[in-house]
PDB file of C-alpha atoms in Angstrom:
ATOM      1  CA  MET A   1      21.902 -29.414   1.610  1.00  0.00           C
ATOM      2  CA  ARG A   2      23.944 -26.505   0.218  1.00  0.00           C
ATOM      3  CA  LEU A   3      23.473 -23.474   2.426  1.00  0.00           C
ATOM      4  CA  GLY A   4      23.917 -19.855   1.302  1.00  0.00           C
ATOM      5  CA  ALA A   5      23.705 -18.614   4.878  1.00  0.00           C
ATOM      6  CA  SER A   6      23.864 -20.876   7.870  1.00  0.00           C
ATOM      7  CA  ALA A   7      24.848 -21.120  11.473  1.00  0.00           C
ATOM      8  CA  SER A   8      26.046 -24.147  13.347  1.00  0.00           C
ATOM      9  CA  VAL A   9      25.641 -24.847  17.049  1.00  0.00           C
ATOM     10  CA  ARG A  10      27.321 -27.481  19.169  1.00  0.00           C
ATOM     11  CA  ILE A  11      26.115 -28.070  22.725  1.00  0.00           C
ATOM     12  CA  ASN A  12      28.297 -29.892  25.254  1.00  0.00           C
ATOM     13  CA  THR A  13      25.657 -31.918  27.049  1.00  0.00           C
ATOM     14  CA  ARG A  14      27.992 -33.373  29.698  1.00  0.00           C
ATOM     15  CA  GLN A  15      27.683 -30.397  32.053  1.00  0.00           C
ATOM     16  CA  TYR A  16      23.902 -30.422  31.766  1.00  0.00           C
ATOM     17  CA  GLU A  17      23.701 -34.187  32.252  1.00  0.00           C
ATOM     18  CA  ARG A  18      25.674 -34.067  35.506  1.00  0.00           C
ATOM     19  CA  GLY A  19      23.323 -31.529  37.058  1.00  0.00           C
ATOM     20  CA  LEU A  20      20.161 -33.170  35.769  1.00  0.00           C
ATOM     21  CA  ARG A  21      21.052 -36.843  36.310  1.00  0.00           C
ATOM     22  CA  ARG A  22      19.456 -36.824  39.769  1.00  0.00           C
ATOM     23  CA  TYR A  23      16.140 -35.765  38.184  1.00  0.00           C
ATOM     24  CA  VAL A  24      16.052 -38.082  35.200  1.00  0.00           C
ATOM     25  CA  GLY A  25      17.176 -41.687  34.752  1.00  0.00           C
ATOM     26  CA  ARG A  26      17.617 -41.805  30.946  1.00  0.00           C
ATOM     27  CA  MET A  27      19.252 -38.394  30.635  1.00  0.00           C
ATOM     28  CA  SER A  28      21.007 -38.932  27.320  1.00  0.00           C
ATOM     29  CA  ASP A  29      17.769 -39.485  25.414  1.00  0.00           C
ATOM     30  CA  ASP A  30      16.077 -36.609  27.235  1.00  0.00           C
ATOM     31  CA  VAL A  31      18.948 -34.204  26.561  1.00  0.00           C
ATOM     32  CA  LYS A  32      19.009 -35.230  22.904  1.00  0.00           C
ATOM     33  CA  HIS A  33      15.284 -34.534  22.788  1.00  0.00           C
ATOM     34  CA  ALA A  34      15.848 -31.089  24.392  1.00  0.00           C
ATOM     35  CA  VAL A  35      18.543 -30.296  21.811  1.00  0.00           C
ATOM     36  CA  ASP A  36      16.260 -31.427  18.991  1.00  0.00           C
ATOM     37  CA  ARG A  37      13.409 -29.315  20.359  1.00  0.00           C
ATOM     38  CA  THR A  38      15.875 -26.383  20.594  1.00  0.00           C
ATOM     39  CA  ARG A  39      16.845 -26.932  16.938  1.00  0.00           C
ATOM     40  CA  ILE A  40      13.202 -26.587  15.935  1.00  0.00           C
ATOM     41  CA  ASP A  41      12.758 -23.517  18.170  1.00  0.00           C
ATOM     42  CA  VAL A  42      15.793 -21.796  16.591  1.00  0.00           C
ATOM     43  CA  GLN A  43      14.591 -22.702  13.083  1.00  0.00           C
ATOM     44  CA  ASN A  44      11.132 -21.286  13.836  1.00  0.00           C
ATOM     45  CA  GLU A  45      12.621 -18.124  15.372  1.00  0.00           C
ATOM     46  CA  ALA A  46      14.771 -17.550  12.269  1.00  0.00           C
ATOM     47  CA  ARG A  47      11.683 -18.014  10.088  1.00  0.00           C
ATOM     48  CA  ARG A  48       9.701 -15.606  12.275  1.00  0.00           C
ATOM     49  CA  ARG A  49      12.428 -12.938  12.008  1.00  0.00           C
ATOM     50  CA  ALA A  50      13.145 -13.364   8.275  1.00  0.00           C
ATOM     51  CA  ALA A  51      12.210 -10.445   6.041  1.00  0.00           C
ATOM     52  CA  VAL A  52       9.275 -11.316   3.813  1.00  0.00           C
ATOM     53  CA  ASP A  53       8.736 -10.122   0.267  1.00  0.00           C
ATOM     54  CA  THR A  54       7.732 -13.263  -1.602  1.00  0.00           C
ATOM     55  CA  GLY A  55       8.151 -15.665   1.350  1.00  0.00           C
ATOM     56  CA  ARG A  56      10.901 -17.622  -0.420  1.00  0.00           C
ATOM     57  CA  LEU A  57      13.577 -16.814   2.182  1.00  0.00           C
ATOM     58  CA  ARG A  58      11.325 -17.667   5.120  1.00  0.00           C
ATOM     59  CA  SER A  59      10.198 -20.981   3.653  1.00  0.00           C
ATOM     60  CA  SER A  60      13.780 -21.962   2.758  1.00  0.00           C
ATOM     61  CA  ILE A  61      15.028 -21.928   6.363  1.00  0.00           C
ATOM     62  CA  VAL A  62      15.618 -25.522   7.447  1.00  0.00           C
ATOM     63  CA  SER A  63      17.567 -27.384  10.105  1.00  0.00           C
ATOM     64  CA  ARG A  64      19.173 -30.755  10.602  1.00  0.00           C
ATOM     65  CA  ALA A  65      20.562 -32.593  13.614  1.00  0.00           C
ATOM     66  CA  GLU A  66      24.252 -33.452  13.797  1.00  0.00           C
ATOM     67  CA  ASN A  67      24.906 -36.110  16.404  1.00  0.00           C
ATOM     68  CA  SER A  68      28.195 -37.899  16.952  1.00  0.00           C
ATOM     69  CA  GLY A  69      28.838 -39.929  20.072  1.00  0.00           C
ATOM     70  CA  ARG A  70      28.133 -37.842  23.159  1.00  0.00           C
ATOM     71  CA  SER A  71      28.129 -34.587  21.188  1.00  0.00           C
ATOM     72  CA  VAL A  72      24.812 -33.414  19.815  1.00  0.00           C
ATOM     73  CA  GLY A  73      24.204 -30.330  17.727  1.00  0.00           C
ATOM     74  CA  TYR A  74      22.412 -28.923  14.744  1.00  0.00           C
ATOM     75  CA  VAL A  75      22.702 -26.669  11.720  1.00  0.00           C
ATOM     76  CA  VAL A  76      20.079 -24.089  10.803  1.00  0.00           C
ATOM     77  CA  GLY A  77      20.365 -22.431   7.397  1.00  0.00           C
ATOM     78  CA  THR A  78      18.988 -21.569   4.007  1.00  0.00           C
ATOM     79  CA  ASN A  79      20.068 -22.235   0.436  1.00  0.00           C
ATOM     80  CA  VAL A  80      18.667 -18.937  -0.889  1.00  0.00           C
ATOM     81  CA  SER A  81      21.524 -17.085  -2.590  1.00  0.00           C
ATOM     82  CA  TYR A  82      20.578 -13.643  -1.243  1.00  0.00           C
ATOM     83  CA  ALA A  83      20.179 -14.715   2.403  1.00  0.00           C
ATOM     84  CA  ALA A  84      23.581 -13.348   3.477  1.00  0.00           C
ATOM     85  CA  ALA A  85      22.790  -9.979   1.863  1.00  0.00           C
ATOM     86  CA  VAL A  86      19.538  -9.803   3.837  1.00  0.00           C
ATOM     87  CA  GLU A  87      21.249 -10.884   7.071  1.00  0.00           C
ATOM     88  CA  LYS A  88      24.242  -8.544   6.798  1.00  0.00           C
ATOM     89  CA  GLY A  89      23.011  -5.827   4.418  1.00  0.00           C
ATOM     90  CA  THR A  90      24.957  -4.552   1.411  1.00  0.00           C
ATOM     91  CA  GLU A  91      27.254  -1.606   0.799  1.00  0.00           C
ATOM     92  CA  PRO A  92      26.460   0.923  -1.940  1.00  0.00           C
ATOM     93  CA  HIS A  93      27.346  -0.622  -5.300  1.00  0.00           C
ATOM     94  CA  ASP A  94      26.864  -0.234  -9.029  1.00  0.00           C
ATOM     95  CA  ILE A  95      24.726  -2.583 -11.104  1.00  0.00           C
ATOM     96  CA  PHE A  96      25.691  -3.121 -14.730  1.00  0.00           C
ATOM     97  CA  PRO A  97      23.864  -5.068 -17.464  1.00  0.00           C
ATOM     98  CA  LYS A  98      25.060  -8.647 -17.972  1.00  0.00           C
ATOM     99  CA  ASP A  99      23.727  -9.626 -21.376  1.00  0.00           C
ATOM    100  CA  LYS A 100      22.394  -6.363 -22.783  1.00  0.00           C
ATOM    101  CA  GLN A 101      23.765  -2.874 -23.343  1.00  0.00           C
ATOM    102  CA  ALA A 102      21.399  -1.245 -20.869  1.00  0.00           C
ATOM    103  CA  LEU A 103      19.155  -1.951 -17.888  1.00  0.00           C
ATOM    104  CA  TYR A 104      15.411  -1.402 -18.035  1.00  0.00           C
ATOM    105  CA  TRP A 105      12.529  -2.286 -15.720  1.00  0.00           C
ATOM    106  CA  PRO A 106       8.825  -1.484 -15.671  1.00  0.00           C
ATOM    107  CA  GLY A 107       8.411   2.096 -14.459  1.00  0.00           C
ATOM    108  CA  ALA A 108      11.861   3.251 -15.573  1.00  0.00           C
ATOM    109  CA  ALA A 109      11.834   6.457 -17.613  1.00  0.00           C
ATOM    110  CA  HIS A 110      14.393   5.026 -20.058  1.00  0.00           C
ATOM    111  CA  PRO A 111      17.100   2.350 -20.314  1.00  0.00           C
ATOM    112  CA  VAL A 112      20.260   3.092 -18.296  1.00  0.00           C
ATOM    113  CA  ALA A 113      23.841   1.869 -18.572  1.00  0.00           C
ATOM    114  CA  VAL A 114      24.392   1.657 -14.795  1.00  0.00           C
ATOM    115  CA  VAL A 115      22.360   1.847 -11.597  1.00  0.00           C
ATOM    116  CA  HIS A 116      24.019   3.339  -8.509  1.00  0.00           C
ATOM    117  CA  HIS A 117      22.436   1.231  -5.776  1.00  0.00           C
ATOM    118  CA  PRO A 118      22.524   2.864  -2.311  1.00  0.00           C
ATOM    119  CA  GLY A 119      22.923  -0.493  -0.543  1.00  0.00           C
ATOM    120  CA  THR A 120      20.505  -2.179   1.821  1.00  0.00           C
ATOM    121  CA  ARG A 121      20.282  -2.159   5.595  1.00  0.00           C
ATOM    122  CA  ALA A 122      20.925  -5.394   7.448  1.00  0.00           C
ATOM    123  CA  GLN A 123      17.840  -7.362   8.464  1.00  0.00           C
ATOM    124  CA  PRO A 124      19.337 -10.035  10.737  1.00  0.00           C
ATOM    125  CA  PHE A 125      17.244 -13.140  11.185  1.00  0.00           C
ATOM    126  CA  MET A 126      19.738 -15.971  11.644  1.00  0.00           C
ATOM    127  CA  ARG A 127      22.087 -14.448  14.245  1.00  0.00           C
ATOM    128  CA  PRO A 128      19.314 -13.320  16.620  1.00  0.00           C
ATOM    129  CA  ALA A 129      17.710 -16.753  16.406  1.00  0.00           C
ATOM    130  CA  ILE A 130      21.014 -18.522  17.138  1.00  0.00           C
ATOM    131  CA  GLU A 131      21.660 -16.136  20.044  1.00  0.00           C
ATOM    132  CA  MET A 132      18.463 -17.457  21.642  1.00  0.00           C
ATOM    133  CA  THR A 133      19.834 -21.031  21.744  1.00  0.00           C
ATOM    134  CA  GLU A 134      20.629 -21.011  25.462  1.00  0.00           C
ATOM    135  CA  ILE A 135      17.204 -19.573  26.360  1.00  0.00           C
ATOM    136  CA  PHE A 136      15.419 -22.216  24.275  1.00  0.00           C
ATOM    137  CA  PHE A 137      17.653 -25.015  25.558  1.00  0.00           C
ATOM    138  CA  ARG A 138      17.114 -24.099  29.219  1.00  0.00           C
ATOM    139  CA  ALA A 139      13.348 -23.887  28.633  1.00  0.00           C
ATOM    140  CA  ASN A 140      13.336 -27.311  26.976  1.00  0.00           C
ATOM    141  CA  LEU A 141      15.403 -28.803  29.804  1.00  0.00           C
ATOM    142  CA  SER A 142      13.051 -27.350  32.403  1.00  0.00           C
ATOM    143  CA  GLN A 143      10.150 -29.109  30.662  1.00  0.00           C
ATOM    144  CA  ILE A 144      12.010 -32.395  31.150  1.00  0.00           C
ATOM    145  CA  ARG A 145      12.444 -31.699  34.872  1.00  0.00           C
ATOM    146  CA  GLY A 146       8.896 -30.372  35.226  1.00  0.00           C
ATOM    147  CA  GLY A 147       7.383 -33.284  33.368  1.00  0.00           C
ATOM    148  CA  ARG A 148       8.656 -35.923  35.805  1.00  0.00           C
TER     149      ARG A 148
END
């Protein structure tokens, strides 16, 4: 999966396992399940926060688990080329024609040689979702403790 904008999270489960071992016998599987549930929560939060025009950005947000030994984690991202511009905004910039001598769009009074774009404000969706990782993870762990 090639990602235009992404964020990666790695959770050290050892500290959580020590504190929770007295509550749960098979902690490793339960913690992995909590991390996986957190991955889905973060993915859904990013989708919920994503700006919507056509819905392409929102529907492109995906996640995958990355587990290696005792380290579990995940990546949440999108392969939409303009995702970073939505997340971070853009500075004022000029737009020039690529293949023609002028730019024209429906509603324009006449063709123009350059458009002075004022830039766009940031509409963060990925960072706020990632920042909620600890909240989601703690909630998912408490369901493990509460469910036993």
